[in-house]
PDB file of C-alpha atoms in Angstrom:
ATOM      1  CA  MET A 852     -11.044  10.315 -19.881  1.00  0.00           C
ATOM      2  CA  THR A 853     -14.410   9.205 -21.195  1.00  0.00           C
ATOM      3  CA  ASP A 854     -16.749   6.919 -19.288  1.00  0.00           C
ATOM      4  CA  ARG A 855     -18.233   4.088 -21.313  1.00  0.00           C
ATOM      5  CA  SER A 856     -20.944   1.560 -20.459  1.00  0.00           C
ATOM      6  CA  ILE A 857     -22.778  -1.579 -21.518  1.00  0.00           C
ATOM      7  CA  GLN A 858     -26.082  -3.185 -20.478  1.00  0.00           C
ATOM      8  CA  LEU A 859     -25.730  -6.826 -19.395  1.00  0.00           C
ATOM      9  CA  ASP A 860     -28.793  -9.016 -18.904  1.00  0.00           C
ATOM     10  CA  GLY A 861     -28.193 -11.857 -16.478  1.00  0.00           C
ATOM     11  CA  GLU A 862     -25.323 -13.722 -14.895  1.00  0.00           C
ATOM     12  CA  ALA A 863     -24.331 -15.493 -18.121  1.00  0.00           C
ATOM     13  CA  ALA A 864     -23.919 -12.139 -19.873  1.00  0.00           C
ATOM     14  CA  MET A 865     -21.728 -10.858 -17.007  1.00  0.00           C
ATOM     15  CA  VAL A 866     -19.506 -13.958 -17.194  1.00  0.00           C
ATOM     16  CA  ALA A 867     -19.295 -13.720 -21.002  1.00  0.00           C
ATOM     17  CA  PHE A 868     -18.312 -10.053 -20.782  1.00  0.00           C
ATOM     18  CA  GLY A 869     -15.609 -10.963 -18.248  1.00  0.00           C
ATOM     19  CA  GLU A 870     -14.275 -13.723 -20.495  1.00  0.00           C
ATOM     20  CA  ARG A 871     -13.955 -11.336 -23.454  1.00  0.00           C
ATOM     21  CA  PHE A 872     -12.519  -8.553 -21.293  1.00  0.00           C
ATOM     22  CA  SER A 873      -9.920 -10.940 -19.861  1.00  0.00           C
ATOM     23  CA  ALA A 874      -8.247 -11.314 -23.249  1.00  0.00           C
ATOM     24  CA  LEU A 875      -7.340  -7.607 -23.131  1.00  0.00           C
ATOM     25  CA  LEU A 876      -5.755  -7.557 -19.666  1.00  0.00           C
ATOM     26  CA  LYS A 877      -1.981  -7.306 -19.543  1.00  0.00           C
ATOM     27  CA  PRO A 878       0.416  -7.895 -16.620  1.00  0.00           C
ATOM     28  CA  GLY A 879       0.628  -4.903 -14.324  1.00  0.00           C
ATOM     29  CA  THR A 880      -3.058  -3.989 -14.724  1.00  0.00           C
ATOM     30  CA  VAL A 881      -4.956  -2.889 -11.615  1.00  0.00           C
ATOM     31  CA  LEU A 882      -8.728  -3.127 -11.961  1.00  0.00           C
ATOM     32  CA  PHE A 883     -11.162  -1.713  -9.370  1.00  0.00           C
ATOM     33  CA  LEU A 884     -14.696  -3.136  -9.163  1.00  0.00           C
ATOM     34  CA  HIS A 885     -17.373  -0.953  -7.577  1.00  0.00           C
ATOM     35  CA  GLY A 886     -20.995  -1.816  -6.862  1.00  0.00           C
ATOM     36  CA  ASP A 887     -23.378  -2.628  -4.071  1.00  0.00           C
ATOM     37  CA  LEU A 888     -23.639  -6.118  -2.601  1.00  0.00           C
ATOM     38  CA  GLY A 889     -25.046  -8.583  -5.098  1.00  0.00           C
ATOM     39  CA  MET A 890     -24.323  -6.505  -8.198  1.00  0.00           C
ATOM     40  CA  GLY A 891     -22.063  -9.132  -9.776  1.00  0.00           C
ATOM     41  CA  LYS A 892     -18.492  -8.079  -8.971  1.00  0.00           C
ATOM     42  CA  THR A 893     -17.414 -11.638  -8.163  1.00  0.00           C
ATOM     43  CA  THR A 894     -19.387 -12.949 -11.150  1.00  0.00           C
ATOM     44  CA  LEU A 895     -17.423 -10.592 -13.379  1.00  0.00           C
ATOM     45  CA  CYS A 896     -14.171 -11.789 -11.767  1.00  0.00           C
ATOM     46  CA  ARG A 897     -15.252 -15.382 -12.470  1.00  0.00           C
ATOM     47  CA  GLY A 898     -15.616 -14.499 -16.149  1.00  0.00           C
ATOM     48  CA  ILE A 899     -12.248 -12.743 -16.243  1.00  0.00           C
ATOM     49  CA  LEU A 900     -10.526 -15.704 -14.613  1.00  0.00           C
ATOM     50  CA  ARG A 901     -12.276 -18.217 -16.887  1.00  0.00           C
ATOM     51  CA  GLY A 902     -11.204 -16.152 -19.867  1.00  0.00           C
ATOM     52  CA  ALA A 903      -7.628 -16.446 -18.597  1.00  0.00           C
ATOM     53  CA  GLY A 904      -7.897 -20.232 -18.400  1.00  0.00           C
ATOM     54  CA  HIS A 905      -9.105 -20.924 -14.832  1.00  0.00           C
ATOM     55  CA  GLN A 906     -11.352 -23.999 -14.748  1.00  0.00           C
ATOM     56  CA  GLY A 907     -12.340 -24.230 -11.076  1.00  0.00           C
ATOM     57  CA  ALA A 908     -14.690 -22.323  -8.823  1.00  0.00           C
ATOM     58  CA  VAL A 909     -14.175 -18.639  -8.129  1.00  0.00           C
ATOM     59  CA  LYS A 910     -15.258 -17.623  -4.682  1.00  0.00           C
ATOM     60  CA  SER A 911     -15.210 -14.191  -3.166  1.00  0.00           C
ATOM     61  CA  PRO A 912     -12.184 -13.884  -0.857  1.00  0.00           C
ATOM     62  CA  THR A 913     -14.246 -11.902   1.661  1.00  0.00           C
ATOM     63  CA  TYR A 914     -12.522 -13.393   4.713  1.00  0.00           C
ATOM     64  CA  THR A 915      -9.071 -14.092   3.316  1.00  0.00           C
ATOM     65  CA  LEU A 916      -8.988 -10.735   1.438  1.00  0.00           C
ATOM     66  CA  VAL A 917      -7.028 -12.197  -1.491  1.00  0.00           C
ATOM     67  CA  GLU A 918      -7.181 -15.306  -3.653  1.00  0.00           C
ATOM     68  CA  PRO A 919      -4.202 -15.957  -5.967  1.00  0.00           C
ATOM     69  CA  TYR A 920      -4.531 -17.681  -9.335  1.00  0.00           C
ATOM     70  CA  GLU A 921      -1.468 -18.963 -11.195  1.00  0.00           C
ATOM     71  CA  LEU A 922      -2.621 -19.319 -14.792  1.00  0.00           C
ATOM     72  CA  SER A 923      -0.922 -19.889 -18.125  1.00  0.00           C
ATOM     73  CA  ARG A 924      -1.466 -16.187 -18.918  1.00  0.00           C
ATOM     74  CA  GLY A 925       0.175 -15.149 -15.670  1.00  0.00           C
ATOM     75  CA  ARG A 926      -0.601 -14.430 -12.045  1.00  0.00           C
ATOM     76  CA  PHE A 927      -3.991 -12.976 -11.105  1.00  0.00           C
ATOM     77  CA  TYR A 928      -4.956 -11.719  -7.649  1.00  0.00           C
ATOM     78  CA  HIS A 929      -8.613 -11.394  -6.715  1.00  0.00           C
ATOM     79  CA  PHE A 930      -9.085  -9.083  -3.731  1.00  0.00           C
ATOM     80  CA  ASP A 931     -12.302  -8.494  -1.792  1.00  0.00           C
ATOM     81  CA  LEU A 932     -11.823  -5.698   0.727  1.00  0.00           C
ATOM     82  CA  TYR A 933     -15.428  -5.612   1.988  1.00  0.00           C
ATOM     83  CA  ARG A 934     -14.482  -6.748   5.505  1.00  0.00           C
ATOM     84  CA  LEU A 935     -11.331  -4.633   5.743  1.00  0.00           C
ATOM     85  CA  GLY A 936     -11.509  -2.641   8.978  1.00  0.00           C
ATOM     86  CA  ASP A 937      -8.769  -0.121   8.203  1.00  0.00           C
ATOM     87  CA  PRO A 938      -6.771   0.551   5.035  1.00  0.00           C
ATOM     88  CA  GLU A 939      -3.549   0.110   7.062  1.00  0.00           C
ATOM     89  CA  GLU A 940      -4.384  -3.612   7.316  1.00  0.00           C
ATOM     90  CA  LEU A 941      -3.318  -3.843   3.668  1.00  0.00           C
ATOM     91  CA  GLU A 942       0.230  -2.995   4.707  1.00  0.00           C
ATOM     92  CA  TYR A 943       0.226  -6.013   7.057  1.00  0.00           C
ATOM     93  CA  LEU A 944      -1.120  -8.127   4.207  1.00  0.00           C
ATOM     94  CA  GLY A 945       1.880  -7.060   2.118  1.00  0.00           C
ATOM     95  CA  ILE A 946      -0.273  -5.453  -0.558  1.00  0.00           C
ATOM     96  CA  ARG A 947       2.703  -3.902  -2.340  1.00  0.00           C
ATOM     97  CA  ASP A 948       4.119  -7.379  -2.982  1.00  0.00           C
ATOM     98  CA  TYR A 949       0.945  -8.329  -4.870  1.00  0.00           C
ATOM     99  CA  LEU A 950       0.595  -5.200  -6.978  1.00  0.00           C
ATOM    100  CA  ASP A 951       3.547  -5.532  -9.306  1.00  0.00           C
ATOM    101  CA  GLU A 952       4.118  -5.329 -13.046  1.00  0.00           C
ATOM    102  CA  SER A 953       3.945  -9.112 -13.467  1.00  0.00           C
ATOM    103  CA  SER A 954       0.430  -9.672 -12.098  1.00  0.00           C
ATOM    104  CA  ILE A 955      -3.154  -8.602 -12.788  1.00  0.00           C
ATOM    105  CA  SER A 956      -5.123  -7.397  -9.759  1.00  0.00           C
ATOM    106  CA  LEU A 957      -8.919  -7.487  -9.547  1.00  0.00           C
ATOM    107  CA  ILE A 958      -9.995  -5.471  -6.486  1.00  0.00           C
ATOM    108  CA  GLU A 959     -13.556  -5.479  -5.138  1.00  0.00           C
ATOM    109  CA  TRP A 960     -14.503  -2.714  -2.672  1.00  0.00           C
ATOM    110  CA  PRO A 961     -11.349  -0.662  -3.373  1.00  0.00           C
ATOM    111  CA  GLU A 962     -12.709   2.321  -1.441  1.00  0.00           C
ATOM    112  CA  LYS A 963     -11.959   0.326   1.737  1.00  0.00           C
ATOM    113  CA  GLY A 964      -8.252   0.553   0.848  1.00  0.00           C
ATOM    114  CA  ALA A 965      -8.212   4.277   0.062  1.00  0.00           C
ATOM    115  CA  GLY A 966      -4.848   5.903   0.720  1.00  0.00           C
ATOM    116  CA  ILE A 967      -2.966   2.600   0.482  1.00  0.00           C
ATOM    117  CA  LEU A 968      -4.011   1.213  -2.905  1.00  0.00           C
ATOM    118  CA  PRO A 969      -2.459   2.665  -6.031  1.00  0.00           C
ATOM    119  CA  SER A 970      -4.647   4.284  -8.647  1.00  0.00           C
ATOM    120  CA  ALA A 971      -6.483   1.773 -10.799  1.00  0.00           C
ATOM    121  CA  ASP A 972      -5.798   1.627 -14.503  1.00  0.00           C
ATOM    122  CA  ILE A 973      -9.493   1.089 -15.072  1.00  0.00           C
ATOM    123  CA  GLU A 974     -12.495   1.212 -12.717  1.00  0.00           C
ATOM    124  CA  LEU A 975     -15.688  -0.699 -13.347  1.00  0.00           C
ATOM    125  CA  ASN A 976     -18.944   0.269 -11.668  1.00  0.00           C
ATOM    126  CA  ILE A 977     -21.853  -2.163 -11.709  1.00  0.00           C
ATOM    127  CA  ARG A 978     -25.406  -1.032 -10.944  1.00  0.00           C
ATOM    128  CA  ALA A 979     -28.831  -2.574 -11.328  1.00  0.00           C
ATOM    129  CA  GLN A 980     -31.079  -1.509 -14.168  1.00  0.00           C
ATOM    130  CA  GLY A 981     -34.314  -3.408 -14.595  1.00  0.00           C
ATOM    131  CA  THR A 982     -33.516  -7.109 -14.404  1.00  0.00           C
ATOM    132  CA  GLY A 983     -29.969  -6.607 -15.647  1.00  0.00           C
ATOM    133  CA  ARG A 984     -26.874  -4.616 -14.839  1.00  0.00           C
ATOM    134  CA  VAL A 985     -25.201  -1.595 -16.332  1.00  0.00           C
ATOM    135  CA  LEU A 986     -21.433  -1.818 -16.276  1.00  0.00           C
ATOM    136  CA  THR A 987     -19.659   1.531 -16.649  1.00  0.00           C
ATOM    137  CA  TRP A 988     -15.904   1.886 -16.902  1.00  0.00           C
ATOM    138  CA  HIS A 989     -13.625   4.823 -16.267  1.00  0.00           C
ATOM    139  CA  THR A 990      -9.903   5.034 -16.890  1.00  0.00           C
ATOM    140  CA  ASN A 991      -7.238   6.662 -14.728  1.00  0.00           C
ATOM    141  CA  THR A 992      -4.045   5.884 -16.638  1.00  0.00           C
ATOM    142  CA  GLU A 993      -2.783   5.693 -20.196  1.00  0.00           C
ATOM    143  CA  LYS A 994      -2.715   1.878 -19.831  1.00  0.00           C
ATOM    144  CA  GLY A 995      -6.348   2.012 -18.753  1.00  0.00           C
ATOM    145  CA  GLU A 996      -7.283   4.252 -21.678  1.00  0.00           C
ATOM    146  CA  GLN A 997      -5.703   1.796 -24.126  1.00  0.00           C
ATOM    147  CA  LEU A 998      -7.552  -1.046 -22.414  1.00  0.00           C
ATOM    148  CA  ALA A 999     -10.861   0.845 -22.659  1.00  0.00           C
ATOM    149  CA  ASP A1000     -10.265   1.602 -26.344  1.00  0.00           C
ATOM    150  CA  ASN A1001      -9.536  -2.073 -27.025  1.00  0.00           C
ATOM    151  CA  LEU A1002     -12.635  -3.076 -25.028  1.00  0.00           C
ATOM    152  CA  THR A1003     -14.842  -0.705 -27.016  1.00  0.00           C
ATOM    153  CA  GLU A1004     -13.425  -2.104 -30.255  1.00  0.00           C
ATOM    154  CA  LEU A1005     -13.960  -5.671 -29.050  1.00  0.00           C
ATOM    155  CA  LEU A1006     -17.588  -4.963 -28.140  1.00  0.00           C
ATOM    156  CA  LEU A1007     -18.256  -3.497 -31.585  1.00  0.00           C
ATOM    157  CA  THR A1008     -17.116  -6.690 -33.327  1.00  0.00           C
TER     158      THR A1008
END
């Protein structure tokens, strides 16, 4: 499946991208966010959650591992696995109860949960380029491919 990318200049552009992207997410979607510290993974999640109707602050759940959001568009779970010591800890967290067909899961640092996490529908990688960021996405499922196609179409309008 084809990788696609976009250049985003600044935090406001990352949030705006997330808000537009949010409109395309459907229940049951698993989204992985890759990137070094400070690349904007949580900023992108803030945009996605705002696009889904969340009005409050969005903080990285680095210590709690997961932050739930009950929104009019459904249930969103924002995971940050940066501090996860062992993927097996996700079993104790009850990860399988979160990742169901009725919720949307945004997972930062998914490589920390390798072997326990399911395959993502779509994976986003954020890297620095100049003063901005390049966001590249890759799909792993048919649902992810449809999402990527819709995202490409949205960005062209």
